[in-house]
Amino acid sequence: MGHAEFTLRDQLQPRRISLDEYWMPFTPNRDFKADPKMVVRAEGMYYWNDRGEKLIDASSGLFCVNAGHGRKEIADAVHRQLLELDFIAPFLRGHPKSFELAGRLAELTPGDLNRIFFVNSGSEAVDTAMKVALAYHQARGQGGRNMFVSRERAYHGVNFGGVALSGIVNNRRKFGAGVPGVAHMRHTHLKENYFTRGEAAQGAELADDLQRFVALYGAENIAACFIEPIAGSTGCLVPPKGYLKRVREICDQHGILLVFDEVICGFGRTGKAFAAQSFGVTPDVMTMAKGLTNGAQPMGAVAISERIHDTIVAAAQEGAIEFFHGYTYSGHPAPCAAGLATLDIYRNEGLFERGAALSPYFLDGLWSLKDLPAVADLRGYGMLAAIEVHPAGGPGARGHLLQKKLFDSGLHLKTTGDSALVAPPLIAEKAHIDSIVDILRKTLAAI
């Protein structure tokens, strides 16, 4: 491949750094190293590149920095925690902040999802939720329930369990089927719903794919159905009206656990703490990450129904490990401190409510782009939306070009295929939305 270097200009004396050694994730590495997009600083709604140019953050980093960048409250909390207690093994030992954070999260979760298991990422949260489902059915004498149902165009992380659940063809092309026993419902991105704001009118009947799998495989073999309330990483696919409620009904009818993957939707993105509350459907298990610590520390969590937790615990012998699972850094002191500080910010600044109030203006701004020839579809709910462009030069090529040109024009966002995902921090003001829409318009008109 040759040797690649980059000159950093963020200091008085520019310095050369090698680009060879770091293998970047989910990145065309050769393309990046030929034209690096470097960020060296962040504050509030903005990033700065190494040349001192300011970029507005239109996707909250990667849907995680909901309270804006550089929050001193979070940095100070992590600093204090590391000086007080930097690490304690999470197996057989505890520290106060993990219990405190679990309690604070239980105040936000819907229904009786009051038992919290900490992990380090959304991917780990999904695999943990799969194990919870298997352990629950085994504990109640239905160990034959070891199949899972997911959906086409789903994204559930990059561990092998989540890869098997994810309805993305490149996973199959590169890594095979992964965990066996996963069936995929059809996705809900229907052409007749293009350019719909919020929940579309068509497609609720697609939930009956789950009923069809019950008839095909037998309910007694299905452990859980995994759903992103809004499919995020594959292009902001908002559920049709009544779809999630119908899935919930089928799960209840056949003893199947319903798992919501709220890694992207959680912490105010839909106007409520979680999308489950926005759509009025309570799952049995719920995964979260990203906004949990405002992106300042790696952390994920799984919220589990008390009923499920109690069933698993009661099935174990006294003194035995009830759930044979965990990670070295589960409930690490530093992310727990970051999580507590983040939840304080959300509450004290009313950021969930602020996002709900800003959403109509945000969606109005994006829908003003409908007239542009490059725009193939617009989708959105709350403070999460997607602009899909007509493909050119192969699937995803135009989307990739778009995100690079947006960066050069002073805007950061995430693209997936030919869809640009827009999800500003909840601290955004109308002037920020105006700037985002203005840059999007100019760049979309030029591609």
CSV table of C-alpha atoms in Angstrom, one decimal:
chain,number,residue,atom,x,y,z
A,1,MET,CA,0.0,0.0,0.0
A,2,GLY,CA,2.9,2.4,0.4
A,3,HIS,CA,3.5,4.8,3.3
A,4,ALA,CA,1.0,7.4,4.3
A,5,GLU,CA,1.8,10.4,6.5
A,6,PHE,CA,-0.1,13.5,7.6
A,7,THR,CA,1.0,16.9,8.9
A,8,LEU,CA,-0.9,18.0,12.0
A,9,ARG,CA,-1.2,21.8,12.0
A,10,ASP,CA,-3.1,22.2,15.4
A,11,GLN,CA,0.1,23.3,17.2
A,12,LEU,CA,2.7,26.1,16.7
A,13,GLN,CA,5.1,23.6,15.3
A,14,PRO,CA,3.5,21.2,12.8
A,15,ARG,CA,4.4,17.6,13.2
A,16,ARG,CA,4.3,14.6,11.0
A,17,ILE,CA,2.4,11.5,12.0
A,18,SER,CA,2.3,8.1,10.3
A,19,LEU,CA,-1.1,6.9,9.1
A,20,ASP,CA,0.1,3.3,8.4
A,21,GLU,CA,-0.3,1.6,11.8
A,22,TYR,CA,-3.9,2.4,12.7
A,23,TRP,CA,-6.5,0.2,10.9
A,24,MET,CA,-9.7,2.3,11.1
A,25,PRO,CA,-13.1,0.7,11.7
A,26,PHE,CA,-15.9,0.9,9.1
A,27,THR,CA,-13.7,3.1,6.9
A,28,PRO,CA,-12.3,2.7,3.4
A,29,ASN,CA,-8.8,3.1,4.8
A,30,ARG,CA,-7.0,3.7,1.5
A,31,ASP,CA,-9.5,6.4,0.6
A,32,PHE,CA,-9.2,8.1,4.0
A,33,LYS,CA,-5.4,8.0,4.0
A,34,ALA,CA,-5.3,9.6,0.6
A,35,ASP,CA,-7.5,12.5,1.9
A,36,PRO,CA,-7.6,12.5,5.7
A,37,LYS,CA,-10.4,14.1,7.6
A,38,MET,CA,-8.9,15.0,10.9
A,39,VAL,CA,-10.6,16.4,14.0
A,40,VAL,CA,-8.6,17.8,16.9
A,41,ARG,CA,-11.0,19.6,19.2
A,42,ALA,CA,-14.7,19.8,20.1
A,43,GLU,CA,-16.9,22.1,22.1
A,44,GLY,CA,-20.7,22.6,22.3
A,45,MET,CA,-22.1,22.1,18.8
A,46,TYR,CA,-18.8,22.2,17.0
A,47,TYR,CA,-15.7,20.3,16.0
A,48,TRP,CA,-12.4,21.9,14.7
A,49,ASN,CA,-10.1,20.3,12.2
A,50,ASP,CA,-6.3,20.5,12.4
A,51,ARG,CA,-6.3,23.7,10.3
A,52,GLY,CA,-8.5,25.5,12.9
A,53,GLU,CA,-11.6,25.4,10.7
A,54,LYS,CA,-14.9,25.0,12.6
A,55,LEU,CA,-17.4,22.2,11.7
A,56,ILE,CA,-21.0,22.0,13.0
A,57,ASP,CA,-21.8,18.6,14.4
A,58,ALA,CA,-25.0,17.4,12.7
A,59,SER,CA,-25.0,13.8,14.0
A,60,SER,CA,-24.0,14.2,17.7
A,61,GLY,CA,-20.6,12.5,17.0
A,62,LEU,CA,-22.2,9.1,16.3
A,63,PHE,CA,-25.6,9.7,17.8
A,64,CYS,CA,-24.0,9.8,21.3
A,65,VAL,CA,-23.1,13.4,22.2
A,66,ASN,CA,-26.6,14.4,23.0
A,67,ALA,CA,-25.6,17.1,25.5
A,68,GLY,CA,-23.0,18.7,23.3
A,69,HIS,CA,-19.2,18.4,23.3
A,70,GLY,CA,-16.7,19.2,26.0
A,71,ARG,CA,-19.0,19.1,29.0
A,72,LYS,CA,-16.8,20.0,32.0
A,73,GLU,CA,-19.2,18.4,34.4
A,74,ILE,CA,-18.6,15.0,32.9
A,75,ALA,CA,-14.8,15.4,32.6
A,76,ASP,CA,-14.6,16.6,36.2
A,77,ALA,CA,-16.7,13.6,37.4
A,78,VAL,CA,-14.5,11.1,35.6
A,79,HIS,CA,-11.3,12.8,36.9
A,80,ARG,CA,-12.5,12.7,40.5
A,81,GLN,CA,-13.5,9.1,40.1
A,82,LEU,CA,-10.2,8.0,38.7
A,83,LEU,CA,-8.3,9.6,41.6
A,84,GLU,CA,-10.7,8.0,44.1
A,85,LEU,CA,-11.2,4.5,42.6
A,86,ASP,CA,-9.9,3.7,39.2
A,87,PHE,CA,-10.9,0.1,39.0
A,88,ILE,CA,-12.4,-2.8,40.9
A,89,ALA,CA,-13.2,-6.2,39.5
A,90,PRO,CA,-16.9,-6.3,38.8
A,91,PHE,CA,-17.1,-10.0,39.7
A,92,LEU,CA,-17.8,-10.6,43.4
A,93,ARG,CA,-17.0,-6.9,44.2
A,94,GLY,CA,-19.0,-3.7,43.8
A,95,HIS,CA,-18.6,0.0,44.0
A,96,PRO,CA,-21.3,2.5,44.9
A,97,LYS,CA,-21.6,4.4,41.7
A,98,SER,CA,-22.6,1.3,39.7
A,99,PHE,CA,-25.6,0.8,42.0
A,100,GLU,CA,-26.4,4.5,41.9
A,101,LEU,CA,-26.3,4.7,38.1
A,102,ALA,CA,-28.5,1.6,37.8
A,103,GLY,CA,-31.1,3.2,40.1
A,104,ARG,CA,-31.0,6.5,38.1
A,105,LEU,CA,-31.5,4.6,34.9
A,106,ALA,CA,-34.4,2.6,36.4
A,107,GLU,CA,-36.2,6.0,37.0
A,108,LEU,CA,-36.1,6.6,33.2
A,109,THR,CA,-36.9,3.2,31.8
A,110,PRO,CA,-40.6,2.3,31.0
A,111,GLY,CA,-42.7,-0.3,32.8
A,112,ASP,CA,-40.8,-2.7,35.1
A,113,LEU,CA,-37.5,-2.6,33.2
A,114,ASN,CA,-35.8,-1.9,36.5
A,115,ARG,CA,-32.9,-4.3,36.5
A,116,ILE,CA,-29.8,-3.0,34.8
A,117,PHE,CA,-26.8,-5.0,33.5
A,118,PHE,CA,-23.8,-2.9,32.5
A,119,VAL,CA,-21.6,-3.5,29.5
A,120,ASN,CA,-19.1,-1.5,27.4
A,121,SER,CA,-20.9,-0.9,24.1
A,122,GLY,CA,-24.1,-1.3,22.2
A,123,SER,CA,-22.8,-4.4,20.5
A,124,GLU,CA,-22.1,-6.0,23.9
A,125,ALA,CA,-25.6,-4.9,25.1
A,126,VAL,CA,-27.2,-6.8,22.2
A,127,ASP,CA,-25.3,-10.0,22.8
A,128,THR,CA,-26.1,-9.7,26.5
A,129,ALA,CA,-29.8,-9.3,25.8
A,130,MET,CA,-29.7,-12.5,23.7
A,131,LYS,CA,-28.2,-14.4,26.6
A,132,VAL,CA,-30.8,-13.0,29.0
A,133,ALA,CA,-33.5,-14.3,26.7
A,134,LEU,CA,-32.0,-17.8,26.5
A,135,ALA,CA,-31.4,-17.9,30.3
A,136,TYR,CA,-35.0,-16.8,31.0
A,137,HIS,CA,-36.6,-19.5,28.9
A,138,GLN,CA,-34.2,-22.1,30.3
A,139,ALA,CA,-35.1,-21.0,33.8
A,140,ARG,CA,-38.8,-21.5,33.2
A,141,GLY,CA,-38.3,-24.9,31.7
A,142,GLN,CA,-38.5,-23.9,28.0
A,143,GLY,CA,-34.9,-24.4,27.0
A,144,GLY,CA,-36.0,-25.3,23.5
A,145,ARG,CA,-36.6,-21.6,22.8
A,146,ASN,CA,-33.3,-20.8,21.2
A,147,MET,CA,-34.3,-19.1,17.9
A,148,PHE,CA,-34.3,-15.3,17.4
A,149,VAL,CA,-36.3,-13.1,15.1
A,150,SER,CA,-34.9,-9.9,13.7
A,151,ARG,CA,-35.6,-7.7,10.6
A,152,GLU,CA,-34.1,-6.9,7.3
A,153,ARG,CA,-32.1,-3.7,7.3
A,154,ALA,CA,-31.6,-4.1,11.1
A,155,TYR,CA,-28.3,-3.2,12.7
A,156,HIS,CA,-27.5,-4.7,16.1
A,157,GLY,CA,-23.8,-4.2,16.4
A,158,VAL,CA,-20.7,-6.1,15.4
A,159,ASN,CA,-20.4,-9.0,17.8
A,160,PHE,CA,-21.3,-12.3,16.3
A,161,GLY,CA,-24.7,-12.4,18.0
A,162,GLY,CA,-25.6,-8.9,16.7
A,163,VAL,CA,-24.1,-9.7,13.3
A,164,ALA,CA,-26.5,-12.6,13.0
A,165,LEU,CA,-29.4,-10.5,14.0
A,166,SER,CA,-28.5,-7.6,11.7
A,167,GLY,CA,-30.3,-7.7,8.3
A,168,ILE,CA,-27.3,-6.4,6.3
A,169,VAL,CA,-26.1,-8.4,3.3
A,170,ASN,CA,-22.4,-7.4,3.8
A,171,ASN,CA,-22.3,-9.2,7.1
A,172,ARG,CA,-23.3,-12.4,5.3
A,173,ARG,CA,-20.9,-11.8,2.5
A,174,LYS,CA,-17.9,-11.3,4.8
A,175,PHE,CA,-18.6,-13.3,7.9
A,176,GLY,CA,-21.2,-16.0,7.0
A,177,ALA,CA,-24.5,-16.6,8.8
A,178,GLY,CA,-22.9,-16.3,12.2
A,179,VAL,CA,-25.1,-17.5,15.1
A,180,PRO,CA,-27.6,-20.1,13.7
A,181,GLY,CA,-31.4,-19.9,14.2
A,182,VAL,CA,-32.1,-16.3,13.2
A,183,ALA,CA,-35.1,-15.4,11.0
A,184,HIS,CA,-35.6,-12.0,9.5
A,185,MET,CA,-38.9,-10.2,9.1
A,186,ARG,CA,-39.2,-7.8,6.2
A,187,HIS,CA,-38.2,-4.2,6.7
A,188,THR,CA,-40.8,-1.4,6.7
A,189,HIS,CA,-39.2,1.0,4.2
A,190,LEU,CA,-42.0,1.0,1.6
A,191,LYS,CA,-41.9,3.2,-1.5
A,192,GLU,CA,-45.4,4.5,-0.9
A,193,ASN,CA,-44.2,6.0,2.4
A,194,TYR,CA,-41.4,8.1,0.9
A,195,PHE,CA,-41.2,11.7,2.2
A,196,THR,CA,-43.3,10.9,5.3
A,197,ARG,CA,-42.6,12.8,8.4
A,198,GLY,CA,-43.0,10.6,11.5
A,199,GLU,CA,-45.0,7.3,11.4
A,200,ALA,CA,-46.2,6.3,8.0
A,201,ALA,CA,-49.7,5.1,7.2
A,202,GLN,CA,-48.7,2.0,5.3
A,203,GLY,CA,-46.9,-1.1,6.5
A,204,ALA,CA,-48.3,-2.1,9.9
A,205,GLU,CA,-49.3,-5.5,8.5
A,206,LEU,CA,-45.6,-6.4,8.0
A,207,ALA,CA,-45.6,-7.1,11.7
A,208,ASP,CA,-47.5,-10.3,10.9
A,209,ASP,CA,-44.2,-11.7,9.5
A,210,LEU,CA,-43.6,-12.6,13.2
A,211,GLN,CA,-46.9,-14.6,13.2
A,212,ARG,CA,-45.8,-16.3,10.0
A,213,PHE,CA,-42.6,-17.4,11.7
A,214,VAL,CA,-44.5,-18.7,14.7
A,215,ALA,CA,-46.5,-20.9,12.2
A,216,LEU,CA,-43.3,-22.0,10.4
A,217,TYR,CA,-40.9,-22.6,13.3
A,218,GLY,CA,-43.2,-23.0,16.3
A,219,ALA,CA,-43.5,-20.5,19.0
A,220,GLU,CA,-42.0,-23.0,21.4
A,221,ASN,CA,-38.7,-22.6,19.6
A,222,ILE,CA,-38.5,-18.7,19.5
A,223,ALA,CA,-36.8,-16.9,22.3
A,224,ALA,CA,-37.1,-13.3,21.4
A,225,CYS,CA,-37.8,-10.7,18.7
A,226,PHE,CA,-35.2,-7.9,18.4
A,227,ILE,CA,-36.3,-4.6,17.0
A,228,GLU,CA,-34.9,-1.1,16.7
A,229,PRO,CA,-37.9,1.2,17.3
A,230,ILE,CA,-36.4,3.4,14.7
A,231,ALA,CA,-33.8,1.5,12.6
A,232,GLY,CA,-30.9,4.0,12.8
A,233,SER,CA,-27.7,2.8,11.2
A,234,THR,CA,-29.4,1.6,8.0
A,235,GLY,CA,-31.1,4.9,7.4
A,236,CYS,CA,-33.6,6.2,10.0
A,237,LEU,CA,-36.5,3.8,9.2
A,238,VAL,CA,-39.5,5.0,11.3
A,239,PRO,CA,-42.1,2.4,12.1
A,240,PRO,CA,-45.5,2.6,10.5
A,241,LYS,CA,-48.5,3.4,12.7
A,242,GLY,CA,-49.5,0.4,14.8
A,243,TYR,CA,-46.5,-1.7,13.7
A,244,LEU,CA,-44.8,-1.9,17.1
A,245,LYS,CA,-48.0,-2.5,19.0
A,246,ARG,CA,-48.8,-5.4,16.7
A,247,VAL,CA,-45.4,-7.0,17.3
A,248,ARG,CA,-46.0,-6.6,21.0
A,249,GLU,CA,-49.4,-8.3,20.7
A,250,ILE,CA,-47.9,-11.3,18.8
A,251,CYS,CA,-45.0,-11.7,21.3
A,252,ASP,CA,-47.5,-11.7,24.2
A,253,GLN,CA,-49.7,-14.2,22.5
A,254,HIS,CA,-46.9,-16.7,22.0
A,255,GLY,CA,-44.6,-16.1,25.0
A,256,ILE,CA,-41.8,-14.5,22.9
A,257,LEU,CA,-39.7,-11.8,24.5
A,258,LEU,CA,-39.7,-8.4,22.8
A,259,VAL,CA,-36.3,-6.7,22.9
A,260,PHE,CA,-35.9,-3.0,21.8
A,261,ASP,CA,-32.5,-2.0,20.7
A,262,GLU,CA,-32.4,1.7,21.8
A,263,VAL,CA,-28.7,2.3,21.4
A,264,ILE,CA,-29.4,5.2,18.9
A,265,CYS,CA,-33.0,6.1,19.9
A,266,GLY,CA,-32.3,6.4,23.7
A,267,PHE,CA,-31.7,9.4,25.8
A,268,GLY,CA,-34.0,12.0,24.2
A,269,ARG,CA,-33.6,11.4,20.5
A,270,THR,CA,-37.3,10.8,20.1
A,271,GLY,CA,-38.5,13.5,22.6
A,272,LYS,CA,-38.7,11.1,25.5
A,273,ALA,CA,-36.1,9.2,27.5
A,274,PHE,CA,-36.6,6.2,25.2
A,275,ALA,CA,-38.5,5.5,22.0
A,276,ALA,CA,-40.5,2.9,23.8
A,277,GLN,CA,-42.2,5.7,25.6
A,278,SER,CA,-42.6,7.8,22.5
A,279,PHE,CA,-44.4,5.0,20.7
A,280,GLY,CA,-46.3,3.7,23.7
A,281,VAL,CA,-44.9,0.1,23.6
A,282,THR,CA,-43.0,-1.4,26.4
A,283,PRO,CA,-40.5,-4.2,25.6
A,284,ASP,CA,-39.3,-7.0,28.0
A,285,VAL,CA,-35.7,-6.1,27.5
A,286,MET,CA,-34.0,-2.9,26.2
A,287,THR,CA,-30.5,-2.2,25.1
A,288,MET,CA,-28.8,1.2,25.4
A,289,ALA,CA,-25.4,2.8,25.0
A,290,LYS,CA,-24.1,6.0,23.2
A,291,GLY,CA,-26.0,8.8,25.0
A,292,LEU,CA,-25.6,7.0,28.3
A,293,THR,CA,-22.3,8.8,28.9
A,294,ASN,CA,-22.7,11.5,26.2
A,295,GLY,CA,-19.9,9.7,24.4
A,296,ALA,CA,-17.3,10.6,27.0
A,297,GLN,CA,-16.7,7.1,28.1
A,298,PRO,CA,-17.4,3.7,26.5
A,299,MET,CA,-20.5,2.2,28.2
A,300,GLY,CA,-23.7,0.3,27.4
A,301,ALA,CA,-26.4,-1.3,29.5
A,302,VAL,CA,-29.3,-3.7,29.3
A,303,ALA,CA,-32.6,-2.9,31.1
A,304,ILE,CA,-34.5,-6.0,32.0
A,305,SER,CA,-38.0,-6.6,33.3
A,306,GLU,CA,-38.1,-7.5,37.0
A,307,ARG,CA,-40.2,-10.6,36.0
A,308,ILE,CA,-37.4,-11.9,33.8
A,309,HIS,CA,-34.6,-11.0,36.2
A,310,ASP,CA,-36.4,-12.7,39.1
A,311,THR,CA,-37.2,-15.8,37.1
A,312,ILE,CA,-33.5,-16.3,36.2
A,313,VAL,CA,-32.2,-15.6,39.8
A,314,ALA,CA,-34.8,-17.8,41.4
A,315,ALA,CA,-33.8,-20.8,39.2
A,316,ALA,CA,-30.2,-20.8,40.5
A,317,GLN,CA,-29.0,-22.6,43.6
A,318,GLU,CA,-28.3,-20.5,46.6
A,319,GLY,CA,-24.8,-19.1,46.4
A,320,ALA,CA,-24.4,-19.9,42.7
A,321,ILE,CA,-23.9,-17.4,39.9
A,322,GLU,CA,-27.3,-16.8,38.5
A,323,PHE,CA,-26.3,-15.3,35.1
A,324,PHE,CA,-23.0,-16.7,33.8
A,325,HIS,CA,-22.0,-13.6,31.9
A,326,GLY,CA,-20.1,-10.4,32.2
A,327,TYR,CA,-17.1,-8.3,31.2
A,328,THR,CA,-13.9,-7.1,32.9
A,329,TYR,CA,-15.1,-3.5,32.5
A,330,SER,CA,-18.8,-4.0,33.3
A,331,GLY,CA,-19.9,-1.1,35.4
A,332,HIS,CA,-16.4,0.5,35.4
A,333,PRO,CA,-16.1,3.3,37.9
A,334,ALA,CA,-15.2,6.0,35.4
A,335,PRO,CA,-18.1,5.4,32.9
A,336,CYS,CA,-20.5,5.2,35.9
A,337,ALA,CA,-19.3,8.6,37.0
A,338,ALA,CA,-19.7,9.9,33.5
A,339,GLY,CA,-23.2,8.4,33.3
A,340,LEU,CA,-24.3,10.0,36.5
A,341,ALA,CA,-23.0,13.4,35.4
A,342,THR,CA,-24.7,13.0,32.0
A,343,LEU,CA,-28.1,12.1,33.5
A,344,ASP,CA,-27.7,15.2,35.7
A,345,ILE,CA,-27.2,17.4,32.6
A,346,TYR,CA,-30.2,15.8,30.8
A,347,ARG,CA,-32.4,16.4,33.9
A,348,ASN,CA,-31.1,19.9,34.9
A,349,GLU,CA,-31.2,21.3,31.4
A,350,GLY,CA,-34.4,19.6,30.3
A,351,LEU,CA,-32.7,18.3,27.2
A,352,PHE,CA,-35.3,15.6,26.4
A,353,GLU,CA,-38.0,18.3,26.5
A,354,ARG,CA,-35.8,20.7,24.6
A,355,GLY,CA,-35.3,18.2,21.8
A,356,ALA,CA,-39.0,17.5,21.6
A,357,ALA,CA,-39.7,21.3,21.3
A,358,LEU,CA,-37.1,21.7,18.6
A,359,SER,CA,-38.1,18.7,16.5
A,360,PRO,CA,-40.8,20.4,14.4
A,361,TYR,CA,-38.4,23.2,13.3
A,362,PHE,CA,-35.6,20.6,12.7
A,363,LEU,CA,-37.9,18.5,10.5
A,364,ASP,CA,-39.3,21.5,8.7
A,365,GLY,CA,-35.7,22.5,7.8
A,366,LEU,CA,-34.9,19.1,6.4
A,367,TRP,CA,-38.2,18.8,4.4
A,368,SER,CA,-37.3,22.1,2.8
A,369,LEU,CA,-34.7,20.2,0.9
A,370,LYS,CA,-37.3,18.0,-0.9
A,371,ASP,CA,-37.1,20.1,-4.1
A,372,LEU,CA,-33.4,19.2,-4.7
A,373,PRO,CA,-32.9,16.8,-7.6
A,374,ALA,CA,-30.4,14.7,-5.7
A,375,VAL,CA,-32.9,13.9,-2.9
A,376,ALA,CA,-34.7,10.6,-3.3
A,377,ASP,CA,-36.4,10.4,0.1
A,378,LEU,CA,-36.7,12.1,3.5
A,379,ARG,CA,-37.5,10.3,6.8
A,380,GLY,CA,-37.5,11.5,10.3
A,381,TYR,CA,-38.9,11.5,13.8
A,382,GLY,CA,-37.9,13.6,16.8
A,383,MET,CA,-34.3,14.8,16.4
A,384,LEU,CA,-33.3,11.9,14.1
A,385,ALA,CA,-33.7,12.0,10.3
A,386,ALA,CA,-32.3,10.7,7.0
A,387,ILE,CA,-31.8,12.3,3.6
A,388,GLU,CA,-31.5,9.6,1.0
A,389,VAL,CA,-29.9,10.6,-2.3
A,390,HIS,CA,-30.4,9.0,-5.7
A,391,PRO,CA,-27.5,6.5,-6.2
A,392,ALA,CA,-24.7,7.3,-8.7
A,393,GLY,CA,-21.6,5.2,-9.4
A,394,GLY,CA,-22.7,2.1,-7.4
A,395,PRO,CA,-24.6,1.7,-4.1
A,396,GLY,CA,-23.2,4.0,-1.4
A,397,ALA,CA,-20.8,5.9,-3.7
A,398,ARG,CA,-22.8,9.1,-3.8
A,399,GLY,CA,-23.5,9.0,-0.1
A,400,HIS,CA,-19.8,8.6,0.6
A,401,LEU,CA,-18.9,11.5,-1.6
A,402,LEU,CA,-21.6,13.6,0.1
A,403,GLN,CA,-20.2,13.1,3.6
A,404,LYS,CA,-16.7,14.1,2.4
A,405,LYS,CA,-17.9,17.2,0.7
A,406,LEU,CA,-20.0,18.2,3.7
A,407,PHE,CA,-16.9,17.9,5.9
A,408,ASP,CA,-15.0,20.1,3.6
A,409,SER,CA,-17.9,22.6,3.7
A,410,GLY,CA,-18.0,22.7,7.5
A,411,LEU,CA,-20.5,20.0,8.5
A,412,HIS,CA,-20.0,16.6,10.2
A,413,LEU,CA,-22.5,13.8,9.8
A,414,LYS,CA,-22.8,10.1,9.3
A,415,THR,CA,-23.8,8.5,6.0
A,416,THR,CA,-24.9,4.9,5.6
A,417,GLY,CA,-25.1,3.8,2.0
A,418,ASP,CA,-26.8,6.6,0.1
A,419,SER,CA,-28.5,8.0,3.2
A,420,ALA,CA,-27.2,10.9,5.3
A,421,LEU,CA,-28.2,10.6,9.0
A,422,VAL,CA,-28.9,13.9,10.7
A,423,ALA,CA,-29.1,13.9,14.5
A,424,PRO,CA,-27.9,17.1,16.1
A,425,PRO,CA,-27.1,17.4,19.8
A,426,LEU,CA,-30.2,18.2,21.9
A,427,ILE,CA,-28.5,21.5,22.9
A,428,ALA,CA,-29.0,22.8,19.3
A,429,GLU,CA,-30.8,26.1,18.7
A,430,LYS,CA,-32.8,27.2,15.7
A,431,ALA,CA,-29.7,29.0,14.3
A,432,HIS,CA,-27.7,25.8,14.4
A,433,ILE,CA,-30.5,24.0,12.4
A,434,ASP,CA,-30.5,26.9,9.9
A,435,SER,CA,-26.7,26.4,9.4
A,436,ILE,CA,-27.0,22.7,9.0
A,437,VAL,CA,-29.8,23.0,6.5
A,438,ASP,CA,-27.9,25.7,4.6
A,439,ILE,CA,-24.8,23.6,4.2
A,440,LEU,CA,-26.8,20.6,3.3
A,441,ARG,CA,-28.7,22.5,0.6
A,442,LYS,CA,-25.6,24.0,-1.0
A,443,THR,CA,-23.7,20.6,-1.0
A,444,LEU,CA,-26.6,18.5,-2.2
A,445,ALA,CA,-27.2,21.0,-5.0
A,446,ALA,CA,-23.6,20.5,-6.1
A,447,ILE,CA,-23.2,16.7,-6.1
